[in-house]
Short mmCIF file of N, CA and C in Angstrom, two decimals:
data_model
loop_
_atom_site.label_atom_id
_atom_site.label_comp_id
_atom_site.label_asym_id
_atom_site.label_seq_id
_atom_site.Cartn_x
_atom_site.Cartn_y
_atom_site.Cartn_z
N MET A 4 149.16 109.09 58.87
CA MET A 4 149.79 108.47 57.73
C MET A 4 150.15 107.04 58.09
N ALA A 5 149.73 106.10 57.28
CA ALA A 5 149.98 104.68 57.54
C ALA A 5 151.45 104.35 57.31
N GLU A 6 151.96 103.45 58.14
CA GLU A 6 153.33 103.00 57.96
C GLU A 6 153.40 102.05 56.78
N PRO A 7 154.54 102.04 56.06
CA PRO A 7 154.66 101.09 54.96
C PRO A 7 154.71 99.67 55.52
N PRO A 8 154.28 98.69 54.72
CA PRO A 8 154.32 97.31 55.21
C PRO A 8 155.77 96.88 55.44
N PRO A 9 155.99 95.90 56.35
CA PRO A 9 157.34 95.44 56.59
C PRO A 9 157.96 94.90 55.30
N ARG A 10 159.27 95.06 55.18
CA ARG A 10 159.98 94.60 53.98
C ARG A 10 160.07 93.08 53.99
N VAL A 11 159.74 92.47 52.85
CA VAL A 11 159.85 91.03 52.70
C VAL A 11 161.28 90.71 52.28
N PRO A 12 161.94 89.75 52.96
CA PRO A 12 163.28 89.38 52.52
C PRO A 12 163.26 88.99 51.06
N ASP A 13 164.29 89.40 50.31
CA ASP A 13 164.25 89.13 48.88
C ASP A 13 164.99 87.87 48.48
N ARG A 14 165.41 87.07 49.45
CA ARG A 14 165.99 85.79 49.08
C ARG A 14 165.89 84.78 50.21
N LEU A 15 165.83 83.53 49.82
CA LEU A 15 165.79 82.43 50.77
C LEU A 15 167.18 82.14 51.28
N PRO A 16 167.29 81.53 52.46
CA PRO A 16 168.61 81.07 52.89
C PRO A 16 169.14 80.05 51.88
N MET A 17 170.33 80.28 51.38
CA MET A 17 170.90 79.42 50.33
C MET A 17 171.08 77.98 50.81
N GLU A 18 171.23 77.77 52.11
CA GLU A 18 171.40 76.41 52.61
C GLU A 18 170.17 75.56 52.29
N TRP A 19 168.97 76.16 52.34
CA TRP A 19 167.73 75.42 52.01
C TRP A 19 167.77 74.98 50.56
N ILE A 20 168.09 75.93 49.69
CA ILE A 20 168.08 75.64 48.26
C ILE A 20 169.16 74.61 47.94
N ALA A 21 170.36 74.78 48.50
CA ALA A 21 171.46 73.85 48.24
C ALA A 21 171.09 72.44 48.65
N ALA A 22 170.54 72.28 49.85
CA ALA A 22 170.17 70.95 50.33
C ALA A 22 169.07 70.34 49.46
N SER A 23 168.11 71.16 49.05
CA SER A 23 167.01 70.66 48.21
C SER A 23 167.51 70.24 46.84
N LEU A 24 168.39 71.06 46.25
CA LEU A 24 168.94 70.71 44.94
C LEU A 24 169.73 69.40 44.99
N LYS A 25 170.58 69.25 45.99
CA LYS A 25 171.37 68.02 46.13
C LYS A 25 170.45 66.81 46.31
N ARG A 26 169.45 66.96 47.18
CA ARG A 26 168.51 65.86 47.45
C ARG A 26 167.76 65.46 46.19
N GLU A 27 167.21 66.44 45.48
CA GLU A 27 166.40 66.13 44.30
C GLU A 27 167.25 65.64 43.13
N ARG A 28 168.47 66.16 42.99
CA ARG A 28 169.36 65.68 41.92
C ARG A 28 169.75 64.23 42.18
N ALA A 29 170.05 63.89 43.45
CA ALA A 29 170.39 62.52 43.80
C ALA A 29 169.19 61.60 43.57
N ARG A 30 168.00 62.07 43.97
CA ARG A 30 166.79 61.27 43.77
C ARG A 30 166.56 60.96 42.30
N ALA A 31 166.85 61.96 41.44
CA ALA A 31 166.65 61.79 40.00
C ALA A 31 167.81 61.04 39.34
N GLY A 32 168.91 60.85 40.07
CA GLY A 32 170.06 60.13 39.51
C GLY A 32 170.77 60.90 38.41
N LEU A 33 170.82 62.23 38.53
CA LEU A 33 171.43 63.07 37.50
C LEU A 33 172.77 63.63 37.97
N SER A 34 173.70 63.74 37.03
CA SER A 34 174.97 64.40 37.33
C SER A 34 174.76 65.91 37.28
N LEU A 35 175.73 66.66 37.81
CA LEU A 35 175.67 68.12 37.71
C LEU A 35 175.54 68.55 36.25
N SER A 36 176.36 67.94 35.40
CA SER A 36 176.36 68.31 33.98
C SER A 36 175.01 68.06 33.32
N GLU A 37 174.42 66.89 33.61
CA GLU A 37 173.15 66.54 32.98
C GLU A 37 172.03 67.45 33.46
N LEU A 38 171.97 67.72 34.75
CA LEU A 38 170.91 68.61 35.25
C LEU A 38 171.08 70.02 34.70
N ALA A 39 172.30 70.52 34.68
CA ALA A 39 172.54 71.86 34.13
C ALA A 39 172.11 71.93 32.68
N LYS A 40 172.43 70.90 31.91
CA LYS A 40 172.05 70.85 30.49
C LYS A 40 170.52 70.86 30.34
N ARG A 41 169.85 70.02 31.10
CA ARG A 41 168.38 69.93 31.02
C ARG A 41 167.70 71.24 31.43
N ALA A 42 168.30 71.94 32.39
CA ALA A 42 167.72 73.20 32.88
C ALA A 42 168.14 74.40 32.04
N GLY A 43 169.13 74.21 31.17
CA GLY A 43 169.59 75.33 30.33
C GLY A 43 170.40 76.35 31.11
N ILE A 44 171.13 75.88 32.12
CA ILE A 44 171.99 76.79 32.89
C ILE A 44 173.42 76.26 32.86
N ALA A 45 174.37 77.10 33.22
CA ALA A 45 175.77 76.69 33.24
C ALA A 45 176.01 75.71 34.38
N LYS A 46 176.87 74.72 34.14
CA LYS A 46 177.24 73.76 35.18
C LYS A 46 177.84 74.48 36.38
N SER A 47 178.63 75.53 36.11
CA SER A 47 179.26 76.28 37.21
C SER A 47 178.20 76.96 38.08
N THR A 48 177.12 77.42 37.46
CA THR A 48 176.02 78.04 38.22
C THR A 48 175.37 77.01 39.14
N LEU A 49 175.10 75.82 38.60
CA LEU A 49 174.49 74.77 39.41
C LEU A 49 175.44 74.36 40.54
N SER A 50 176.71 74.25 40.25
CA SER A 50 177.70 73.89 41.27
C SER A 50 177.71 74.93 42.40
N GLN A 51 177.64 76.20 42.03
CA GLN A 51 177.61 77.27 43.04
C GLN A 51 176.34 77.17 43.90
N LEU A 52 175.21 76.90 43.25
CA LEU A 52 173.96 76.80 43.99
C LEU A 52 174.00 75.63 44.98
N GLU A 53 174.55 74.50 44.55
CA GLU A 53 174.65 73.35 45.45
C GLU A 53 175.68 73.58 46.56
N ALA A 54 176.57 74.55 46.38
CA ALA A 54 177.54 74.91 47.40
C ALA A 54 177.00 76.03 48.30
N ALA A 55 175.74 76.38 48.13
CA ALA A 55 175.06 77.42 48.92
C ALA A 55 175.64 78.81 48.67
N SER A 56 176.08 79.07 47.45
CA SER A 56 176.50 80.41 47.08
C SER A 56 175.72 80.84 45.85
N GLY A 57 175.83 82.09 45.48
CA GLY A 57 175.05 82.60 44.35
C GLY A 57 173.74 83.20 44.83
N ASN A 58 172.98 83.73 43.89
CA ASN A 58 171.71 84.37 44.19
C ASN A 58 170.72 84.02 43.09
N PRO A 59 170.14 82.81 43.14
CA PRO A 59 169.25 82.39 42.05
C PRO A 59 167.96 83.19 42.02
N ASN A 60 167.43 83.40 40.82
CA ASN A 60 166.14 84.06 40.71
C ASN A 60 165.06 83.00 40.47
N VAL A 61 163.83 83.44 40.41
CA VAL A 61 162.70 82.53 40.22
C VAL A 61 162.87 81.72 38.95
N GLU A 62 163.30 82.37 37.88
CA GLU A 62 163.40 81.69 36.59
C GLU A 62 164.41 80.55 36.62
N THR A 63 165.57 80.77 37.27
CA THR A 63 166.59 79.72 37.37
C THR A 63 166.07 78.55 38.19
N LEU A 64 165.46 78.84 39.34
CA LEU A 64 164.95 77.76 40.18
C LEU A 64 163.80 77.02 39.50
N TRP A 65 162.97 77.75 38.76
CA TRP A 65 161.86 77.11 38.05
C TRP A 65 162.40 76.16 36.99
N ALA A 66 163.43 76.59 36.26
CA ALA A 66 164.03 75.74 35.23
C ALA A 66 164.61 74.47 35.86
N LEU A 67 165.24 74.61 37.01
CA LEU A 67 165.80 73.44 37.70
C LEU A 67 164.68 72.51 38.18
N ALA A 68 163.60 73.07 38.71
CA ALA A 68 162.49 72.24 39.17
C ALA A 68 161.89 71.45 38.01
N VAL A 69 161.69 72.10 36.87
CA VAL A 69 161.15 71.43 35.69
C VAL A 69 162.09 70.32 35.25
N ALA A 70 163.39 70.61 35.20
CA ALA A 70 164.37 69.61 34.77
C ALA A 70 164.42 68.43 35.73
N LEU A 71 164.15 68.68 37.01
CA LEU A 71 164.15 67.60 38.01
C LEU A 71 162.81 66.88 38.09
N GLY A 72 161.77 67.47 37.48
CA GLY A 72 160.45 66.87 37.52
C GLY A 72 159.79 66.98 38.89
N VAL A 73 160.07 68.10 39.59
CA VAL A 73 159.48 68.32 40.91
C VAL A 73 158.78 69.67 40.93
N PRO A 74 157.83 69.87 41.86
CA PRO A 74 157.22 71.20 41.98
C PRO A 74 158.27 72.22 42.42
N PHE A 75 158.08 73.46 42.02
CA PHE A 75 158.97 74.56 42.43
C PHE A 75 159.17 74.57 43.94
N SER A 76 158.09 74.31 44.66
CA SER A 76 158.15 74.35 46.13
C SER A 76 159.13 73.35 46.71
N ALA A 77 159.41 72.26 46.00
CA ALA A 77 160.36 71.26 46.50
C ALA A 77 161.76 71.84 46.65
N LEU A 78 162.06 72.91 45.92
CA LEU A 78 163.39 73.51 45.98
C LEU A 78 163.48 74.66 46.97
N VAL A 79 162.36 75.22 47.38
CA VAL A 79 162.41 76.42 48.22
C VAL A 79 161.71 76.29 49.57
N GLU A 80 161.03 75.18 49.81
CA GLU A 80 160.32 75.05 51.09
C GLU A 80 161.31 74.87 52.23
N PRO A 81 161.08 75.57 53.35
CA PRO A 81 162.00 75.45 54.49
C PRO A 81 161.96 74.07 55.11
N PRO A 82 163.01 73.72 55.85
CA PRO A 82 163.01 72.44 56.56
C PRO A 82 161.81 72.35 57.51
N VAL A 83 161.25 71.17 57.66
CA VAL A 83 160.05 70.97 58.47
C VAL A 83 160.40 71.01 59.95
N GLN A 84 159.57 71.72 60.70
CA GLN A 84 159.70 71.81 62.16
C GLN A 84 158.36 71.41 62.76
N SER A 85 158.32 71.07 64.05
CA SER A 85 157.07 70.65 64.65
C SER A 85 156.07 71.79 64.70
N VAL A 86 156.52 73.00 64.95
CA VAL A 86 155.68 74.20 64.90
C VAL A 86 156.45 75.22 64.06
N GLN A 87 155.82 75.72 63.04
CA GLN A 87 156.47 76.69 62.15
C GLN A 87 155.69 77.99 62.21
N VAL A 88 156.37 79.10 62.45
CA VAL A 88 155.75 80.41 62.48
C VAL A 88 156.50 81.32 61.52
N ILE A 89 155.78 82.01 60.67
CA ILE A 89 156.36 83.02 59.80
C ILE A 89 155.64 84.32 60.12
N ARG A 90 156.36 85.27 60.69
CA ARG A 90 155.78 86.56 61.04
C ARG A 90 155.53 87.37 59.78
N ALA A 91 154.52 88.24 59.83
CA ALA A 91 154.17 89.09 58.70
C ALA A 91 155.41 89.85 58.23
N GLY A 92 155.67 89.78 56.93
CA GLY A 92 156.79 90.50 56.35
C GLY A 92 158.13 89.82 56.53
N GLN A 93 158.16 88.64 57.15
CA GLN A 93 159.43 87.96 57.39
C GLN A 93 159.58 86.65 56.65
N GLY A 94 158.62 86.29 55.83
CA GLY A 94 158.72 85.04 55.07
C GLY A 94 159.82 85.15 54.02
N PRO A 95 160.59 84.10 53.86
CA PRO A 95 161.66 84.14 52.86
C PRO A 95 161.09 84.17 51.45
N GLY A 96 161.62 85.04 50.64
CA GLY A 96 161.09 85.20 49.30
C GLY A 96 162.09 84.85 48.22
N VAL A 97 161.56 84.64 47.02
CA VAL A 97 162.37 84.41 45.83
C VAL A 97 161.96 85.49 44.84
N ALA A 98 162.93 86.32 44.47
CA ALA A 98 162.63 87.44 43.57
C ALA A 98 162.70 87.01 42.11
N SER A 99 161.97 87.70 41.29
CA SER A 99 162.00 87.49 39.84
C SER A 99 163.12 88.30 39.24
N GLY A 100 163.68 87.80 38.17
CA GLY A 100 164.67 88.56 37.42
C GLY A 100 164.01 89.40 36.34
N GLN A 101 162.70 89.28 36.18
CA GLN A 101 161.98 89.95 35.10
C GLN A 101 161.11 91.10 35.55
N ALA A 102 160.71 91.12 36.82
CA ALA A 102 159.77 92.14 37.28
C ALA A 102 159.95 92.35 38.78
N SER A 103 159.31 93.40 39.30
CA SER A 103 159.29 93.65 40.73
C SER A 103 158.26 92.71 41.34
N PHE A 104 158.70 91.53 41.70
CA PHE A 104 157.82 90.44 42.11
C PHE A 104 158.60 89.55 43.06
N VAL A 105 158.04 89.27 44.23
CA VAL A 105 158.66 88.35 45.18
C VAL A 105 157.60 87.34 45.59
N GLY A 106 157.90 86.06 45.42
CA GLY A 106 156.99 85.00 45.84
C GLY A 106 157.41 84.47 47.19
N ILE A 107 156.45 84.31 48.09
CA ILE A 107 156.73 83.78 49.42
C ILE A 107 155.91 82.51 49.60
N LEU A 108 156.61 81.38 49.62
CA LEU A 108 155.94 80.10 49.83
C LEU A 108 155.76 79.90 51.32
N LEU A 109 154.52 79.82 51.76
CA LEU A 109 154.27 79.56 53.16
C LEU A 109 154.26 78.06 53.44
N SER A 110 153.70 77.27 52.53
CA SER A 110 153.65 75.83 52.71
C SER A 110 153.30 75.15 51.40
N ALA A 111 153.94 74.03 51.14
CA ALA A 111 153.61 73.23 49.95
C ALA A 111 152.81 72.01 50.40
N SER A 112 151.89 71.57 49.58
CA SER A 112 151.10 70.39 49.91
C SER A 112 151.87 69.14 49.52
N PRO A 113 152.06 68.21 50.45
CA PRO A 113 152.76 66.97 50.10
C PRO A 113 151.90 66.11 49.17
N PRO A 114 152.54 65.20 48.43
CA PRO A 114 151.77 64.33 47.53
C PRO A 114 150.70 63.57 48.29
N GLY A 115 149.54 63.45 47.70
CA GLY A 115 148.45 62.68 48.29
C GLY A 115 147.70 63.38 49.41
N ALA A 116 147.98 64.65 49.63
CA ALA A 116 147.31 65.36 50.72
C ALA A 116 146.02 66.00 50.24
N ARG A 117 145.11 66.20 51.19
CA ARG A 117 143.87 66.92 50.91
C ARG A 117 143.84 68.10 51.87
N ARG A 118 143.39 69.24 51.38
CA ARG A 118 143.33 70.42 52.23
C ARG A 118 141.92 70.97 52.27
N ASP A 119 141.48 71.31 53.48
CA ASP A 119 140.21 71.99 53.69
C ASP A 119 140.55 73.39 54.18
N ILE A 120 139.86 74.40 53.66
CA ILE A 120 140.15 75.79 54.01
C ILE A 120 138.95 76.39 54.74
N TYR A 121 139.23 77.03 55.89
CA TYR A 121 138.19 77.62 56.70
C TYR A 121 138.51 79.08 56.98
N GLN A 122 137.49 79.92 57.01
CA GLN A 122 137.63 81.29 57.49
C GLN A 122 137.04 81.30 58.88
N ILE A 123 137.81 81.77 59.86
CA ILE A 123 137.39 81.74 61.26
C ILE A 123 137.21 83.16 61.78
N ARG A 124 136.10 83.40 62.48
CA ARG A 124 135.87 84.65 63.21
C ARG A 124 135.81 84.28 64.68
N ALA A 125 136.53 85.02 65.51
CA ALA A 125 136.56 84.69 66.94
C ALA A 125 136.64 85.96 67.77
N GLU A 126 136.12 85.87 68.97
CA GLU A 126 136.14 86.98 69.92
C GLU A 126 136.83 86.51 71.21
N PRO A 127 137.44 87.44 71.93
CA PRO A 127 138.08 87.07 73.20
C PRO A 127 137.07 86.46 74.16
N GLY A 128 137.55 85.65 75.04
CA GLY A 128 136.69 84.98 76.02
C GLY A 128 137.43 83.74 76.47
N SER A 129 136.98 82.61 75.96
CA SER A 129 137.68 81.37 76.31
C SER A 129 138.28 80.77 75.05
N ALA A 130 139.28 79.92 75.27
CA ALA A 130 139.96 79.25 74.15
C ALA A 130 139.07 78.15 73.59
N ARG A 131 139.19 77.91 72.31
CA ARG A 131 138.51 76.79 71.64
C ARG A 131 139.52 75.65 71.60
N THR A 132 139.27 74.59 72.36
CA THR A 132 140.18 73.45 72.37
C THR A 132 139.69 72.43 71.36
N ALA A 133 140.64 71.78 70.70
CA ALA A 133 140.30 70.78 69.69
C ALA A 133 141.00 69.47 70.03
N GLU A 134 140.25 68.41 69.93
CA GLU A 134 140.82 67.07 70.12
C GLU A 134 141.67 66.75 68.89
N PRO A 135 142.58 65.78 68.99
CA PRO A 135 143.40 65.41 67.84
C PRO A 135 142.53 64.98 66.65
N HIS A 136 142.93 65.44 65.46
CA HIS A 136 142.27 65.03 64.22
C HIS A 136 142.92 63.73 63.74
N ILE A 137 142.55 63.26 62.57
CA ILE A 137 143.10 62.00 62.06
C ILE A 137 144.62 62.08 61.96
N PRO A 138 145.31 60.95 62.13
CA PRO A 138 146.78 60.95 62.07
C PRO A 138 147.31 61.59 60.79
N GLY A 139 148.36 62.38 60.94
CA GLY A 139 148.99 63.04 59.80
C GLY A 139 148.43 64.42 59.49
N THR A 140 147.41 64.86 60.23
CA THR A 140 146.82 66.18 59.98
C THR A 140 147.79 67.28 60.38
N VAL A 141 147.93 68.28 59.51
CA VAL A 141 148.71 69.48 59.79
C VAL A 141 147.79 70.66 59.58
N GLU A 142 147.83 71.62 60.52
CA GLU A 142 147.02 72.83 60.38
C GLU A 142 147.91 74.00 60.03
N HIS A 143 147.42 74.84 59.12
CA HIS A 143 148.10 76.07 58.69
C HIS A 143 147.17 77.22 59.04
N LEU A 144 147.69 78.24 59.72
CA LEU A 144 146.87 79.34 60.19
C LEU A 144 147.51 80.66 59.76
N ILE A 145 146.72 81.55 59.16
CA ILE A 145 147.18 82.89 58.78
C ILE A 145 146.21 83.90 59.38
N VAL A 146 146.74 84.81 60.20
CA VAL A 146 145.91 85.79 60.88
C VAL A 146 145.56 86.94 59.93
N GLY A 147 144.27 87.28 59.87
CA GLY A 147 143.82 88.41 59.08
C GLY A 147 143.73 89.67 59.92
N THR A 148 142.93 89.61 60.99
CA THR A 148 142.76 90.75 61.88
C THR A 148 142.82 90.28 63.33
N GLY A 149 143.13 91.20 64.24
CA GLY A 149 143.16 90.87 65.66
C GLY A 149 144.43 90.13 66.04
N ARG A 150 144.32 89.33 67.08
CA ARG A 150 145.45 88.53 67.57
C ARG A 150 144.92 87.16 67.97
N VAL A 151 145.75 86.14 67.78
CA VAL A 151 145.36 84.77 68.08
C VAL A 151 146.49 84.10 68.85
N LYS A 152 146.10 83.27 69.80
CA LYS A 152 147.05 82.36 70.45
C LYS A 152 146.61 80.96 70.05
N ALA A 153 147.51 80.22 69.39
CA ALA A 153 147.12 78.92 68.86
C ALA A 153 148.28 77.95 68.88
N GLY A 154 147.94 76.67 68.69
CA GLY A 154 148.95 75.64 68.56
C GLY A 154 148.69 74.44 69.44
N PRO A 155 149.59 73.46 69.36
CA PRO A 155 149.45 72.27 70.19
C PRO A 155 149.57 72.62 71.68
N ALA A 156 148.94 71.84 72.52
CA ALA A 156 148.98 72.07 73.96
C ALA A 156 150.43 72.15 74.42
N GLY A 157 150.75 73.24 75.11
CA GLY A 157 152.10 73.47 75.60
C GLY A 157 153.03 74.13 74.61
N GLU A 158 152.60 74.30 73.37
CA GLU A 158 153.42 74.94 72.33
C GLU A 158 152.70 76.11 71.67
N GLU A 159 151.68 76.66 72.33
CA GLU A 159 150.90 77.74 71.76
C GLU A 159 151.79 78.95 71.49
N VAL A 160 151.45 79.68 70.43
CA VAL A 160 152.19 80.87 70.01
C VAL A 160 151.20 82.00 69.78
N GLU A 161 151.56 83.23 70.18
CA GLU A 161 150.73 84.40 69.91
C GLU A 161 151.08 84.94 68.53
N LEU A 162 150.05 85.22 67.74
CA LEU A 162 150.21 85.66 66.36
C LEU A 162 149.50 86.99 66.12
N ASP A 163 150.09 87.81 65.26
CA ASP A 163 149.54 89.10 64.87
C ASP A 163 149.06 89.04 63.42
N PRO A 164 148.36 90.08 62.93
CA PRO A 164 147.89 90.08 61.55
C PRO A 164 149.04 89.82 60.56
N GLY A 165 148.78 88.91 59.62
CA GLY A 165 149.76 88.55 58.60
C GLY A 165 150.68 87.42 59.00
N ASP A 166 150.72 87.06 60.29
CA ASP A 166 151.58 85.96 60.74
C ASP A 166 151.02 84.63 60.24
N TYR A 167 151.93 83.69 59.98
CA TYR A 167 151.58 82.34 59.53
C TYR A 167 152.15 81.34 60.52
N MET A 168 151.43 80.26 60.73
CA MET A 168 151.88 79.20 61.63
C MET A 168 151.42 77.86 61.08
N ALA A 169 152.27 76.83 61.21
CA ALA A 169 151.90 75.46 60.87
C ALA A 169 152.23 74.59 62.08
N TYR A 170 151.36 73.62 62.35
CA TYR A 170 151.57 72.74 63.50
C TYR A 170 150.76 71.46 63.30
N ARG A 171 151.12 70.45 64.08
CA ARG A 171 150.41 69.18 64.03
C ARG A 171 148.98 69.35 64.51
N GLY A 172 148.05 68.84 63.74
CA GLY A 172 146.65 68.87 64.14
C GLY A 172 146.19 67.52 64.67
N ASP A 173 147.11 66.54 64.69
CA ASP A 173 146.75 65.22 65.19
C ASP A 173 147.12 65.05 66.66
N VAL A 174 147.31 66.19 67.33
CA VAL A 174 147.50 66.23 68.78
C VAL A 174 146.52 67.29 69.32
N ALA A 175 146.26 67.27 70.62
CA ALA A 175 145.37 68.27 71.21
C ALA A 175 145.93 69.66 70.94
N HIS A 176 145.05 70.59 70.55
CA HIS A 176 145.49 71.96 70.22
C HIS A 176 144.35 72.93 70.52
N SER A 177 144.67 74.23 70.43
CA SER A 177 143.65 75.23 70.76
C SER A 177 143.83 76.50 69.94
N TYR A 178 142.76 77.32 69.94
CA TYR A 178 142.74 78.63 69.31
C TYR A 178 142.10 79.58 70.31
N GLU A 179 142.69 80.75 70.49
CA GLU A 179 142.12 81.72 71.41
C GLU A 179 142.28 83.12 70.83
N ALA A 180 141.15 83.82 70.65
CA ALA A 180 141.20 85.21 70.19
C ALA A 180 141.70 86.07 71.35
N LEU A 181 142.65 86.94 71.05
CA LEU A 181 143.20 87.84 72.07
C LEU A 181 142.75 89.28 71.86
N ALA A 182 142.03 89.55 70.77
CA ALA A 182 141.54 90.89 70.47
C ALA A 182 140.17 90.80 69.81
N PRO A 183 139.31 91.81 70.02
CA PRO A 183 137.99 91.81 69.37
C PRO A 183 138.14 91.81 67.85
N GLY A 184 137.19 91.16 67.19
CA GLY A 184 137.17 91.15 65.73
C GLY A 184 138.29 90.32 65.11
N THR A 185 138.75 89.31 65.80
CA THR A 185 139.83 88.46 65.28
C THR A 185 139.32 87.57 64.15
N THR A 186 140.07 87.53 63.07
CA THR A 186 139.77 86.62 61.95
C THR A 186 141.06 85.94 61.53
N PHE A 187 140.91 84.70 61.07
CA PHE A 187 142.06 84.00 60.52
C PHE A 187 141.60 82.94 59.54
N VAL A 188 142.51 82.56 58.68
CA VAL A 188 142.25 81.47 57.73
C VAL A 188 142.92 80.24 58.31
N LEU A 189 142.19 79.13 58.33
CA LEU A 189 142.70 77.87 58.83
C LEU A 189 142.63 76.86 57.69
N VAL A 190 143.77 76.29 57.37
CA VAL A 190 143.84 75.26 56.34
C VAL A 190 144.20 73.95 57.04
N MET A 191 143.31 72.96 56.91
CA MET A 191 143.59 71.64 57.49
C MET A 191 144.05 70.72 56.38
N GLN A 192 145.24 70.21 56.55
CA GLN A 192 145.85 69.32 55.54
C GLN A 192 145.80 67.89 56.08
N HIS A 193 145.18 67.02 55.32
CA HIS A 193 145.05 65.61 55.71
C HIS A 193 145.83 64.77 54.70
N VAL A 194 146.66 63.89 55.21
CA VAL A 194 147.47 63.04 54.31
C VAL A 194 146.81 61.69 54.20
#
């Protein structure tokens, strides 16, 4: 009997959302009252969200994103790190208030970026080393089957099926299959 998949967290850390809301509201030059009015939510609700309390659903955050004129991802994307790993079943999610639905944003594309998507098949043996790509390149990797060790030189991480990782592709990096039949999706983002 197969084990059930790992449980996906049903909410993002409120500190991320609070910081994003404050940043985007300041960028737009809107008061709490004006943003709440434009989004169709109570000012007290918006105040609580900016104070990192409350439990917003997808619909509330979507309304705020529209009112701010930003993509939904601008409000829920985690703070940027040099190497980002999200283990299978551990990505922060935003639940819907209307259905049994949880969205997990792994990465948002910054303005002006281009992304190339590759499906990779690899077998154990030797690592595939890659020279730095053009400046500003970021690689996103999601493991399908097997195991992979990947990342910038000296910062490699071992990944299992369903794990996600983002790292700089404009520095020397490598990929190494650790199990037979390893597959992964590689997204190269160029700014």
